[in-house]
Tab-separated table of C-alpha atoms and ligand atoms in Angstrom:
chain	number	residue	atom	x	y	z
M	13	MET	CA	65.394	177.287	10.639
M	14	ARG	CA	68.767	175.771	11.546
M	15	LYS	CA	69.400	172.733	13.760
M	16	ILE	CA	71.749	173.802	16.492
M	17	SER	CA	73.102	172.351	19.689
M	18	ILE	CA	74.788	174.165	22.540
M	19	ILE	CA	77.039	171.999	24.667
M	20	GLY	CA	77.277	173.351	28.211
M	21	THR	CA	74.117	174.874	29.659
M	22	GLY	CA	75.468	177.337	32.213
M	23	TYR	CA	75.099	181.132	32.230
M	24	VAL	CA	76.375	181.459	28.666
M	25	GLY	CA	75.028	178.225	27.185
M	26	LEU	CA	71.516	178.654	28.528
M	27	VAL	CA	71.194	182.314	27.598
M	28	SER	CA	72.678	181.661	24.141
M	29	GLY	CA	70.521	178.574	23.596
M	30	ALA	CA	67.317	180.315	24.620
M	31	GLY	CA	68.354	183.431	22.667
M	32	ILE	CA	69.115	181.540	19.455
M	33	SER	CA	65.822	179.629	19.718
M	34	GLU	CA	64.128	183.028	20.118
M	35	PHE	CA	65.671	183.900	16.729
M	36	GLY	CA	63.557	181.035	15.346
M	37	HIS	CA	66.071	178.188	15.228
M	38	ASN	CA	65.740	174.708	16.643
M	39	VAL	CA	68.113	174.461	19.622
M	40	ILE	CA	69.157	171.537	21.802
M	41	CYS	CA	70.939	172.563	25.004
M	42	ALA	CA	73.065	169.693	26.316
M	43	ASP	CA	74.911	169.337	29.600
M	44	ILE	CA	76.522	166.612	31.704
M	45	ASP	CA	74.624	167.921	34.748
M	46	CYS	CA	71.551	165.660	34.582
M	47	GLU	CA	69.808	167.389	37.500
M	48	LYS	CA	70.080	170.750	35.770
M	49	ILE	CA	68.762	169.271	32.519
M	50	GLU	CA	65.761	167.673	34.255
M	51	SER	CA	64.806	171.012	35.858
M	52	LEU	CA	65.207	172.847	32.573
M	53	LYS	CA	62.974	170.333	30.787
M	54	ASN	CA	60.265	171.491	33.210
M	55	GLY	CA	61.026	175.121	32.513
M	56	GLU	CA	62.784	175.584	35.866
M	57	VAL	CA	65.793	177.860	35.503
M	58	GLN	CA	68.237	177.408	38.357
M	59	ILE	CA	70.205	180.600	37.858
M	60	HIS	CA	69.079	184.143	38.575
M	61	GLU	CA	69.131	186.164	35.367
M	62	PRO	CA	66.479	188.797	34.611
M	63	GLY	CA	64.164	187.757	31.760
M	64	LEU	CA	65.675	184.289	31.356
M	65	ASP	CA	62.780	182.277	32.843
M	66	GLU	CA	60.316	183.829	30.402
M	67	LEU	CA	62.669	183.367	27.444
M	68	VAL	CA	63.217	179.692	28.263
M	69	LYS	CA	59.512	178.987	28.869
M	70	ARG	CA	58.396	180.750	25.703
M	71	ASN	CA	60.771	178.752	23.513
M	72	LEU	CA	60.122	175.464	25.316
M	73	ASP	CA	56.404	175.965	24.683
M	74	ALA	CA	57.077	176.846	21.043
M	75	LYS	CA	58.995	173.540	20.785
M	76	ARG	CA	62.105	175.271	19.476
M	77	LEU	CA	64.176	174.721	22.634
M	78	PHE	CA	65.079	171.274	23.989
M	79	PHE	CA	67.258	169.981	26.805
M	80	THR	CA	69.225	166.761	26.992
M	81	ALA	CA	72.014	165.048	28.879
M	82	ASP	CA	72.724	162.920	25.793
M	83	ILE	CA	75.547	164.973	24.314
M	84	ASP	CA	76.383	162.485	21.554
M	85	ASP	CA	72.798	162.530	20.289
M	86	ALA	CA	72.607	166.345	20.406
M	87	ILE	CA	75.750	166.541	18.260
M	88	ARG	CA	74.520	163.963	15.755
M	89	GLN	CA	71.225	165.809	15.292
M	90	SER	CA	72.804	169.206	14.700
M	91	GLU	CA	74.256	171.148	11.825
M	92	ILE	CA	75.906	173.720	14.086
M	93	ILE	CA	77.428	172.952	17.490
M	94	PHE	CA	78.310	175.700	19.931
M	95	ILE	CA	80.769	174.839	22.677
M	96	ALA	CA	79.780	176.779	25.827
M	97	VAL	CA	81.363	174.745	28.617
M	98	GLY	CA	83.338	176.341	31.442
M	99	THR	CA	87.009	177.230	31.073
M	100	PRO	CA	87.921	177.849	34.716
M	101	GLN	CA	91.302	178.882	35.971
M	102	ALA	CA	93.672	175.950	36.370
M	103	GLU	CA	96.099	175.777	39.296
M	104	ASP	CA	98.875	177.372	37.237
M	105	GLY	CA	96.642	180.312	36.201
M	106	GLN	CA	96.030	179.116	32.640
M	107	ALA	CA	92.548	178.358	31.334
M	108	ASP	CA	91.546	174.770	32.064
M	109	LEU	CA	90.488	173.426	28.677
M	110	SER	CA	89.606	169.901	29.786
M	111	ALA	CA	85.829	170.341	29.232
M	112	VAL	CA	86.469	171.916	25.800
M	113	GLU	CA	88.688	168.957	24.895
M	114	THR	CA	86.068	166.441	26.087
M	115	VAL	CA	83.394	168.102	23.950
M	116	SER	CA	85.750	168.263	20.941
M	117	LYS	CA	86.312	164.507	21.243
M	118	ALA	CA	82.552	163.930	21.385
M	119	ILE	CA	82.125	166.037	18.240
M	120	GLY	CA	84.819	164.029	16.439
M	121	LYS	CA	83.157	160.776	17.483
M	122	ASN	CA	79.711	161.896	16.324
M	123	LEU	CA	80.565	163.702	13.100
M	124	ASN	CA	77.868	161.966	11.044
M	125	SER	CA	77.453	164.852	8.543
M	126	TYR	CA	79.082	168.191	7.666
M	127	LYS	CA	78.964	170.408	10.768
M	128	ILE	CA	80.040	173.819	11.901
M	129	VAL	CA	81.786	173.828	15.275
M	130	SER	CA	81.715	177.162	17.042
M	131	THR	CA	83.254	178.136	20.364
M	132	LYS	CA	81.411	180.504	22.692
M	133	SER	CA	83.508	179.593	25.709
M	134	THR	CA	86.350	182.015	26.344
M	135	VAL	CA	89.435	180.147	25.180
M	136	PRO	CA	93.077	181.208	24.799
M	137	VAL	CA	94.308	182.184	21.368
M	138	GLY	CA	95.194	179.037	19.487
M	139	THR	CA	92.492	176.850	21.039
M	140	GLY	CA	90.582	176.825	17.743
M	141	ASN	CA	93.507	174.948	16.179
M	142	LEU	CA	93.574	172.509	19.077
M	143	ILE	CA	89.833	171.800	18.728
M	144	CYS	CA	90.222	171.197	14.981
M	145	GLU	CA	93.148	168.827	15.594
M	146	ILE	CA	91.183	166.814	18.170
M	147	ILE	CA	88.123	166.501	15.929
M	148	SER	CA	90.181	165.618	12.846
M	149	LYS	CA	92.127	162.953	14.722
M	150	ILE	CA	89.008	161.243	16.053
M	151	LYS	CA	86.542	161.522	13.201
M	152	THR	CA	86.190	158.613	10.846
M	153	GLY	CA	85.028	158.664	7.220
M	154	GLN	CA	84.875	161.583	4.821
M	155	LYS	CA	82.493	163.832	6.765
M	156	ASN	CA	83.917	167.273	7.297
M	157	PHE	CA	83.515	170.330	9.480
M	158	ASP	CA	84.361	174.013	9.632
M	159	TYR	CA	85.456	175.894	12.715
M	160	VAL	CA	84.282	179.269	13.982
M	161	SER	CA	85.290	181.291	17.014
M	162	ASN	CA	82.218	183.210	18.180
M	163	PRO	CA	83.149	184.701	21.567
M	164	GLU	CA	80.343	185.776	23.860
M	165	PHE	CA	80.267	189.237	25.441
M	166	LEU	CA	77.096	189.039	27.544
M	167	ARG	CA	77.218	190.344	31.105
M	168	GLU	CA	75.610	188.432	33.939
M	169	GLY	CA	72.750	190.472	35.336
M	170	SER	CA	71.775	191.741	31.883
M	171	ALA	CA	72.670	188.641	29.877
M	172	VAL	CA	69.364	188.253	28.033
M	173	LYS	CA	69.370	191.858	26.902
M	174	ASP	CA	73.048	191.664	25.948
M	175	PHE	CA	72.482	188.512	23.917
M	176	LEU	CA	69.434	189.791	22.062
M	177	TRP	CA	70.799	193.331	21.581
M	178	PRO	CA	74.588	192.944	21.473
M	179	ASP	CA	77.028	195.750	20.699
M	180	ARG	CA	78.637	193.487	18.107
M	181	VAL	CA	78.931	189.880	17.011
M	182	VAL	CA	82.426	188.599	16.341
M	183	ILE	CA	82.753	185.695	13.943
M	184	GLY	CA	86.233	184.320	13.499
M	185	SER	CA	86.485	181.828	10.681
M	186	GLU	CA	88.577	181.054	7.642
M	187	SER	CA	85.565	179.395	5.981
M	188	LYS	CA	83.237	181.603	3.921
M	189	LYS	CA	80.569	178.903	4.108
M	190	ALA	CA	80.692	178.821	7.918
M	191	PHE	CA	80.692	182.613	8.119
M	192	ASP	CA	77.552	182.771	5.963
M	193	VAL	CA	75.767	180.202	8.131
M	194	MET	CA	76.701	182.105	11.301
M	195	LYS	CA	75.449	185.335	9.754
M	196	ASP	CA	72.212	183.551	8.985
M	197	ILE	CA	71.853	182.414	12.613
M	198	TYR	CA	72.203	186.011	13.767
M	199	ARG	CA	70.024	187.395	10.955
M	200	PRO	CA	67.352	188.820	13.352
M	201	LEU	CA	70.018	191.145	14.747
M	202	TYR	CA	70.236	192.918	11.366
M	203	VAL	CA	67.016	194.708	12.351
M	204	ASN	CA	68.958	196.428	15.128
M	205	GLU	CA	71.859	196.990	12.750
M	206	THR	CA	74.186	195.039	15.029
M	207	PRO	CA	77.695	195.135	13.548
M	208	ILE	CA	79.078	191.731	12.591
M	209	LEU	CA	82.846	191.597	12.593
M	210	HIS	CA	84.446	188.891	10.484
M	211	THR	CA	87.997	187.965	11.468
M	212	ASN	CA	90.240	184.927	11.493
M	213	THR	CA	89.888	182.602	14.488
M	214	GLN	CA	92.949	183.837	16.377
M	215	THR	CA	91.774	187.443	16.101
M	216	ALA	CA	88.301	186.578	17.408
M	217	GLU	CA	89.819	184.700	20.348
M	218	MET	CA	92.083	187.664	21.065
M	219	ILE	CA	89.242	190.217	20.870
M	220	LYS	CA	87.504	188.479	23.774
M	221	TYR	CA	90.552	188.383	26.047
M	222	ALA	CA	91.693	191.866	25.080
M	223	SER	CA	88.204	193.239	25.851
M	224	ASN	CA	87.919	191.599	29.265
M	225	ALA	CA	91.464	192.515	30.247
M	226	PHE	CA	90.841	196.115	29.194
M	227	LEU	CA	87.665	196.355	31.297
M	228	ALA	CA	89.464	194.816	34.281
M	229	LEU	CA	92.198	197.375	33.798
M	230	LYS	CA	89.695	200.232	33.662
M	231	ILE	CA	88.113	199.109	36.938
M	232	SER	CA	91.482	198.760	38.650
M	233	TYR	CA	92.508	202.164	37.386
M	234	ILE	CA	89.441	203.926	38.759
M	235	ASN	CA	89.814	202.069	42.058
M	236	GLU	CA	93.359	203.358	42.423
M	237	ILE	CA	92.242	206.887	41.550
M	238	ALA	CA	89.452	206.520	44.147
M	239	ASN	CA	91.983	205.509	46.779
M	240	LEU	CA	94.029	208.592	45.938
M	241	CYS	CA	90.890	210.768	46.084
M	242	GLU	CA	90.461	209.728	49.713
M	243	GLU	CA	93.843	211.199	50.563
M	244	VAL	CA	93.580	214.454	48.645
M	245	GLY	CA	89.965	215.493	49.281
M	246	ALA	CA	88.629	214.816	45.800
M	247	ASP	CA	85.287	213.107	45.100
M	248	ILE	CA	85.675	210.023	42.916
M	249	HIS	CA	82.102	210.229	41.616
M	250	GLN	CA	82.709	213.661	40.201
M	251	VAL	CA	86.122	212.630	38.942
M	252	SER	CA	84.517	209.652	37.114
M	253	LYS	CA	81.805	211.883	35.757
M	254	GLY	CA	84.291	214.427	34.502
M	255	MET	CA	86.438	211.726	32.930
M	256	GLY	CA	83.452	209.948	31.389
M	257	MET	CA	82.327	213.097	29.595
M	258	ASP	CA	85.379	212.674	27.419
M	259	GLY	CA	84.259	210.558	24.464
M	260	ARG	CA	87.712	208.977	24.262
M	261	ILE	CA	87.298	207.585	27.783
M	262	SER	CA	83.497	206.912	28.111
M	263	SER	CA	81.682	206.768	31.423
M	264	LYS	CA	81.289	202.970	31.472
M	265	PHE	CA	83.296	200.916	33.950
M	266	LEU	CA	84.416	203.969	35.879
M	267	HIS	CA	82.607	203.062	39.103
M	268	PRO	CA	84.903	202.514	42.055
M	269	GLY	CA	84.286	199.542	44.306
M	270	PRO	CA	85.737	196.607	46.228
M	271	GLY	CA	87.574	195.121	43.217
M	272	TYR	CA	86.215	193.148	40.296
M	273	GLY	CA	85.058	189.554	40.670
M	274	GLY	CA	82.858	187.093	38.836
M	275	SER	CA	83.589	184.150	36.623
M	276	CYS	CA	85.319	186.101	33.845
M	277	PHE	CA	87.639	189.024	34.638
M	278	PRO	CA	89.748	187.284	37.312
M	279	LYS	CA	90.327	184.108	35.310
M	280	ASP	CA	90.612	185.822	31.927
M	281	THR	CA	93.220	188.310	33.106
M	282	PHE	CA	95.229	185.407	34.537
M	283	ALA	CA	94.860	183.449	31.313
M	284	ILE	CA	95.988	186.269	29.024
M	285	ALA	CA	98.887	187.029	31.361
M	286	LYS	CA	99.918	183.360	31.226
M	287	LEU	CA	99.602	183.328	27.443
M	288	SER	CA	101.811	186.408	27.096
M	289	GLU	CA	104.366	184.877	29.466
M	290	LYS	CA	104.416	181.728	27.341
M	291	LYS	CA	104.877	183.782	24.202
M	292	GLY	CA	107.587	185.942	25.789
M	293	VAL	CA	105.580	189.162	25.458
M	294	GLN	CA	105.259	191.575	28.378
M	295	LEU	CA	101.729	192.451	29.496
M	296	ASN	CA	102.614	194.783	32.345
M	297	THR	CA	99.317	196.692	32.342
M	298	VAL	CA	97.249	193.539	32.866
M	299	GLU	CA	99.640	192.280	35.547
M	300	ALA	CA	99.191	195.621	37.304
M	301	ALA	CA	95.386	195.391	37.082
M	302	MET	CA	95.458	191.951	38.703
M	303	LYS	CA	97.743	193.148	41.489
M	304	THR	CA	95.619	196.241	42.077
M	305	ASN	CA	92.460	194.162	42.215
M	306	LEU	CA	93.767	191.885	44.944
M	307	TYR	CA	95.027	194.904	46.840
M	308	GLN	CA	91.599	196.553	46.562
M	309	LYS	CA	89.843	193.515	48.022
M	310	LYS	CA	92.273	193.431	50.935
M	311	ARG	CA	91.996	197.192	51.348
M	312	MET	CA	88.276	196.781	52.009
M	313	VAL	CA	89.045	194.372	54.866
M	314	LYS	CA	91.556	196.838	56.300
M	315	LYS	CA	89.006	199.658	56.052
M	316	LEU	CA	86.492	197.656	58.074
M	317	GLU	CA	89.141	196.739	60.661
M	318	ASP	CA	90.015	200.424	60.989
M	319	LEU	CA	86.360	201.336	61.475
M	320	ILE	CA	85.912	198.638	64.121
M	321	GLY	CA	89.166	199.832	65.705
M	322	GLU	CA	90.538	196.338	66.319
M	323	THR	CA	90.498	192.858	64.815
M	324	PHE	CA	87.284	190.950	64.155
M	325	LEU	CA	87.870	188.636	67.115
M	326	ASN	CA	84.500	187.948	68.782
M	327	LYS	CA	82.819	190.571	66.585
M	328	THR	CA	79.778	189.889	64.438
M	329	ILE	CA	79.753	191.546	61.042
M	330	ALA	CA	76.793	191.755	58.681
M	331	VAL	CA	77.978	191.162	55.126
M	332	LEU	CA	75.295	192.490	52.797
M	333	GLY	CA	75.556	191.378	49.190
M	334	LEU	CA	77.321	188.155	48.256
M	335	SER	CA	77.139	188.040	44.462
M	336	PHE	CA	79.938	189.741	42.543
M	337	LYS	CA	77.449	192.272	41.207
M	338	PRO	CA	73.696	192.911	41.405
M	339	ASN	CA	71.032	191.024	39.422
M	340	THR	CA	72.990	187.788	39.401
M	341	ASP	CA	73.386	184.940	41.870
M	342	ASP	CA	76.952	184.256	40.721
M	343	VAL	CA	79.354	184.449	43.657
M	344	ARG	CA	82.457	183.186	41.845
M	345	ASP	CA	85.469	185.312	42.876
M	346	SER	CA	83.148	187.819	44.527
M	347	SER	CA	84.842	190.415	46.761
M	348	SER	CA	82.599	189.282	49.601
M	349	ILE	CA	84.543	185.986	49.717
M	350	ILE	CA	87.785	187.654	50.845
M	351	MET	CA	85.823	189.795	53.306
M	352	ILE	CA	84.021	186.801	54.853
M	353	GLN	CA	87.180	184.685	54.959
M	354	SER	CA	89.137	187.468	56.689
M	355	ILE	CA	86.450	187.924	59.343
M	356	ILE	CA	86.378	184.178	60.022
M	357	ASP	CA	90.198	183.923	60.054
M	358	GLN	CA	90.366	186.581	62.757
M	359	GLY	CA	87.833	184.801	64.932
M	360	GLY	CA	84.782	186.881	64.014
M	361	LYS	CA	81.268	185.819	63.088
M	362	VAL	CA	79.448	186.620	59.844
M	363	ASN	CA	75.773	187.347	59.326
M	364	ALA	CA	75.308	187.117	55.568
M	365	TYR	CA	72.461	188.273	53.387
M	366	ASP	CA	71.944	188.471	49.645
M	367	PRO	CA	68.593	188.778	47.852
M	368	VAL	CA	69.368	185.740	45.648
M	369	SER	CA	72.839	184.296	46.379
M	370	ASN	CA	72.619	182.861	49.909
M	371	ASP	CA	72.387	179.299	48.544
M	372	LYS	CA	75.339	179.704	46.196
M	373	MET	CA	77.532	181.176	48.953
M	374	GLN	CA	76.595	178.325	51.273
M	375	LYS	CA	78.817	176.095	49.136
M	376	TYR	CA	81.828	178.285	49.999
M	377	PHE	CA	80.890	179.059	53.610
M	378	PRO	CA	78.511	176.453	55.027
M	379	ASN	CA	79.061	177.557	58.637
M	380	ILE	CA	78.218	181.249	58.640
M	381	ASN	CA	74.722	182.553	59.431
M	382	TYR	CA	72.456	183.343	56.498
M	383	PHE	CA	69.414	185.626	56.762
M	384	ASN	CA	66.413	186.434	54.614
M	385	SER	CA	66.620	190.217	54.943
M	386	TRP	CA	69.294	192.846	55.517
M	387	SER	CA	67.385	193.963	58.560
M	388	ASP	CA	67.601	190.517	60.232
M	389	ALA	CA	71.257	190.138	59.246
M	390	CYS	CA	72.073	193.451	60.950
M	391	HIS	CA	70.523	192.588	64.301
M	392	GLU	CA	72.995	193.432	67.109
M	393	VAL	CA	76.055	193.415	64.834
M	394	ASP	CA	79.348	195.199	65.470
M	395	GLY	CA	79.642	196.397	61.894
M	396	VAL	CA	78.060	196.264	58.456
M	397	ALA	CA	79.862	195.760	55.131
M	398	ILE	CA	77.917	196.466	51.962
M	399	MET	CA	79.595	194.417	49.248
M	400	THR	CA	77.110	194.437	46.331
M	401	ASP	CA	75.076	197.357	44.972
M	402	TRP	CA	71.685	195.698	44.994
M	403	ASN	CA	68.885	198.264	44.658
M	404	GLU	CA	67.345	197.229	47.953
M	405	PHE	CA	70.510	198.357	49.743
M	406	ARG	CA	70.387	201.700	47.945
M	407	GLY	CA	66.975	202.268	49.469
M	408	MET	CA	68.004	201.147	52.943
M	409	ASP	CA	66.465	203.194	55.763
M	410	ILE	CA	69.521	204.332	57.740
M	411	GLY	CA	67.339	205.149	60.749
M	412	GLU	CA	66.083	201.567	60.814
M	413	LEU	CA	69.620	200.277	60.349
M	414	LYS	CA	70.720	202.282	63.383
M	415	LEU	CA	68.022	200.618	65.488
M	416	ARG	CA	69.142	197.136	64.402
M	417	VAL	CA	72.904	197.301	64.956
M	418	LYS	CA	74.878	197.153	68.196
M	419	ASN	CA	77.628	199.432	66.872
M	420	PRO	CA	76.832	202.053	64.208
M	421	VAL	CA	79.671	201.140	61.826
M	422	VAL	CA	79.238	200.847	58.045
M	423	LEU	CA	81.663	200.108	55.251
M	424	ASP	CA	79.934	201.010	51.997
M	425	THR	CA	82.195	199.504	49.320
M	426	ARG	CA	79.776	200.526	46.559
M	427	ASN	CA	79.154	204.140	47.600
M	428	ILE	CA	75.389	203.685	47.583
M	429	LEU	CA	74.403	205.019	50.994
M	430	SER	CA	73.774	208.655	51.788
M	431	VAL	CA	76.729	210.011	53.702
M	432	GLU	CA	74.481	212.752	55.084
M	433	GLN	CA	72.102	210.159	56.520
M	434	LEU	CA	74.954	208.107	57.948
M	435	LEU	CA	76.347	211.193	59.650
M	436	LEU	CA	72.905	212.258	60.857
M	437	HIS	CA	72.417	208.906	62.572
M	438	GLY	CA	75.864	208.918	64.087
M	439	PHE	CA	77.428	206.181	61.982
M	440	LYS	CA	81.151	205.683	61.743
M	441	TYR	CA	81.500	204.927	58.043
M	442	SER	CA	83.829	204.539	55.142
M	443	ASN	CA	83.401	204.172	51.393
M	444	VAL	CA	85.584	204.187	48.292
M	445	GLY	CA	86.956	207.517	47.204
M	446	ARG	CA	84.393	209.963	48.563
M	447	LYS	CA	84.912	210.140	52.259
M	448	LEU	CA	83.671	213.670	52.682
M	449	PHE	CA	80.981	213.918	50.094
M	450	GLU	CA	77.237	213.599	50.024
M	451	ASN	CA	75.671	211.607	47.201
M	452	LYS	CA	73.197	214.353	46.355
M	453	LYS	CA	73.191	214.547	42.612
M	454	ASN	CA	74.364	211.100	41.439
X	517	LIG	P1	79.072	177.767	33.824
X	517	LIG	O1	79.986	177.154	34.810
X	517	LIG	O2	77.897	178.539	34.290
X	517	LIG	O3	78.531	176.657	32.823
X	517	LIG	C1	79.314	175.668	32.246
X	517	LIG	C2	78.426	174.458	31.992
X	517	LIG	O4	79.158	173.495	31.254
X	517	LIG	C3	77.950	173.768	33.259
X	517	LIG	O5	76.551	173.649	33.241
X	517	LIG	C4	78.633	172.401	33.210
X	517	LIG	O6	77.854	171.361	33.788
X	517	LIG	C5	78.789	172.211	31.727
X	517	LIG	N1	79.814	171.239	31.335
X	517	LIG	C6	81.044	171.076	31.864
X	517	LIG	N2	81.681	170.083	31.226
X	517	LIG	C7	80.856	169.643	30.246
X	517	LIG	C8	80.944	168.642	29.237
X	517	LIG	N3	82.051	167.924	29.097
X	517	LIG	N4	79.890	168.456	28.429
X	517	LIG	C9	78.773	169.187	28.567
X	517	LIG	N5	78.622	170.152	29.499
X	517	LIG	C10	79.653	170.364	30.336
X	517	LIG	O7	80.007	178.662	32.907
X	517	LIG	P2	79.587	180.014	32.136
X	517	LIG	O8	79.635	181.146	33.070
X	517	LIG	O9	78.387	179.762	31.331
X	517	LIG	O10	80.839	180.168	31.166
X	517	LIG	C11	81.025	179.324	30.060
X	517	LIG	C12	82.107	179.902	29.188
X	517	LIG	O11	81.676	181.173	28.663
X	517	LIG	C13	83.416	180.195	29.908
X	517	LIG	O12	84.472	179.974	29.028
X	517	LIG	C14	83.317	181.664	30.244
X	517	LIG	O13	84.563	182.268	30.387
X	517	LIG	C15	82.588	182.192	29.027
X	517	LIG	N6	81.844	183.425	29.251
X	517	LIG	C16	81.147	183.582	30.408
X	517	LIG	C17	80.400	184.746	30.598
X	517	LIG	C18	79.639	184.948	31.876
X	517	LIG	O14	79.234	186.088	32.130
X	517	LIG	N7	79.383	183.920	32.658
X	517	LIG	C19	80.369	185.736	29.595
X	517	LIG	C20	81.069	185.517	28.419
X	517	LIG	C21	81.807	184.349	28.261
């Protein structure tokens, strides 16, 4: 059993902390957000992530998982420290490393024994060196440390599963000792034969950015192909299916939609683009993905305007789905934000509904109307925009929807409604890349 602390108890820190304690280690999750820590001490998880409540409770009860706002103490007590604080986009597009730097200083100050410092936050290539410099400058005495880059690949919405059954674990370290300790932490994953890739720190940092940028690119690519499908009479679902059957391409991340969002792809594509600019290397494909993504979000607004036939002035639009994808309450950079903002800017009103994200979106838009069901949100509206593919929207009764709305207008940005049903009930509708097709087989 290892003594570990995770600094930063957000989506990644909490899932990783609970996951590593599930592996049998003693884990302290530390955060500067005292309110969050107090709730977690009582087993109250404030984010929506399937399976996380149970995982946290089980390990709290087993006395393997602890929460504290005393970051210095957590560091002093631990042999391994994972940095899992946020690295949001700074004004200039680069990753804001201020929280990482603050934690590095705290580690330097509290280096009371040999420790392994590992970064789970997504940080630009070269940050490992910066962290080591900060710690070395601040630490006093002979105590030493080793550094590991251990990027996290979990996806919100299936984070617990992704953490406990990952496709791979990347461990970037020049220290054999640190690599062996990290392998030991992840030992339970050997049962599933999870590949462990050992690289140097720069390579591990690059694998994370290169992976996210590639996935962003894949989404933007399929969105552009979907837009072209609309013009030429092809069905994007069948195109994706046909492409995905090719093992070189794979069917993952070939679903068209309103553009990617969330707390990772938008900021990570910006950060890698900034890094390449700084290094004088062209990254045209990633630049194109970013441009396409913004265009796609705006295209959704234009589609709804076209359906309504005029601007949103004095119109009420139901925006269904606020999180950037289903099974999470994370609304950061969600496509619904641009949609809501555009409706408001044009003088329209928004009736918003999400199964779990109403509260989070309230911080961005405190003055729109929030509802507790899609049915209530759609009462007497001039149009409906489906922004997130929550299962409950897939099962929506189109007949009931027709009875609720003032104008039968639907923009289905996730292609989850039956076109046949929409037509049957006289809806004016649009979707992404399959205007003329019924969703019979998919
Ligand atoms: P988050 O915003 O949910 O959580 C960050 C946490 O760090 C917050 O609880 C915040 O209070 C805390 N924090 C900030 N400054 C701190 C400090 N000085 N000391 C202690 N705690 C501090 O962020 P997240 O989504 O968990 O992302 C964390 C990192 O992991 C980011 O670099 C992100 O890019 C990366 N990542 C995120 C995901 C994801 O799906 N969310 C997946 C893989 C990697």
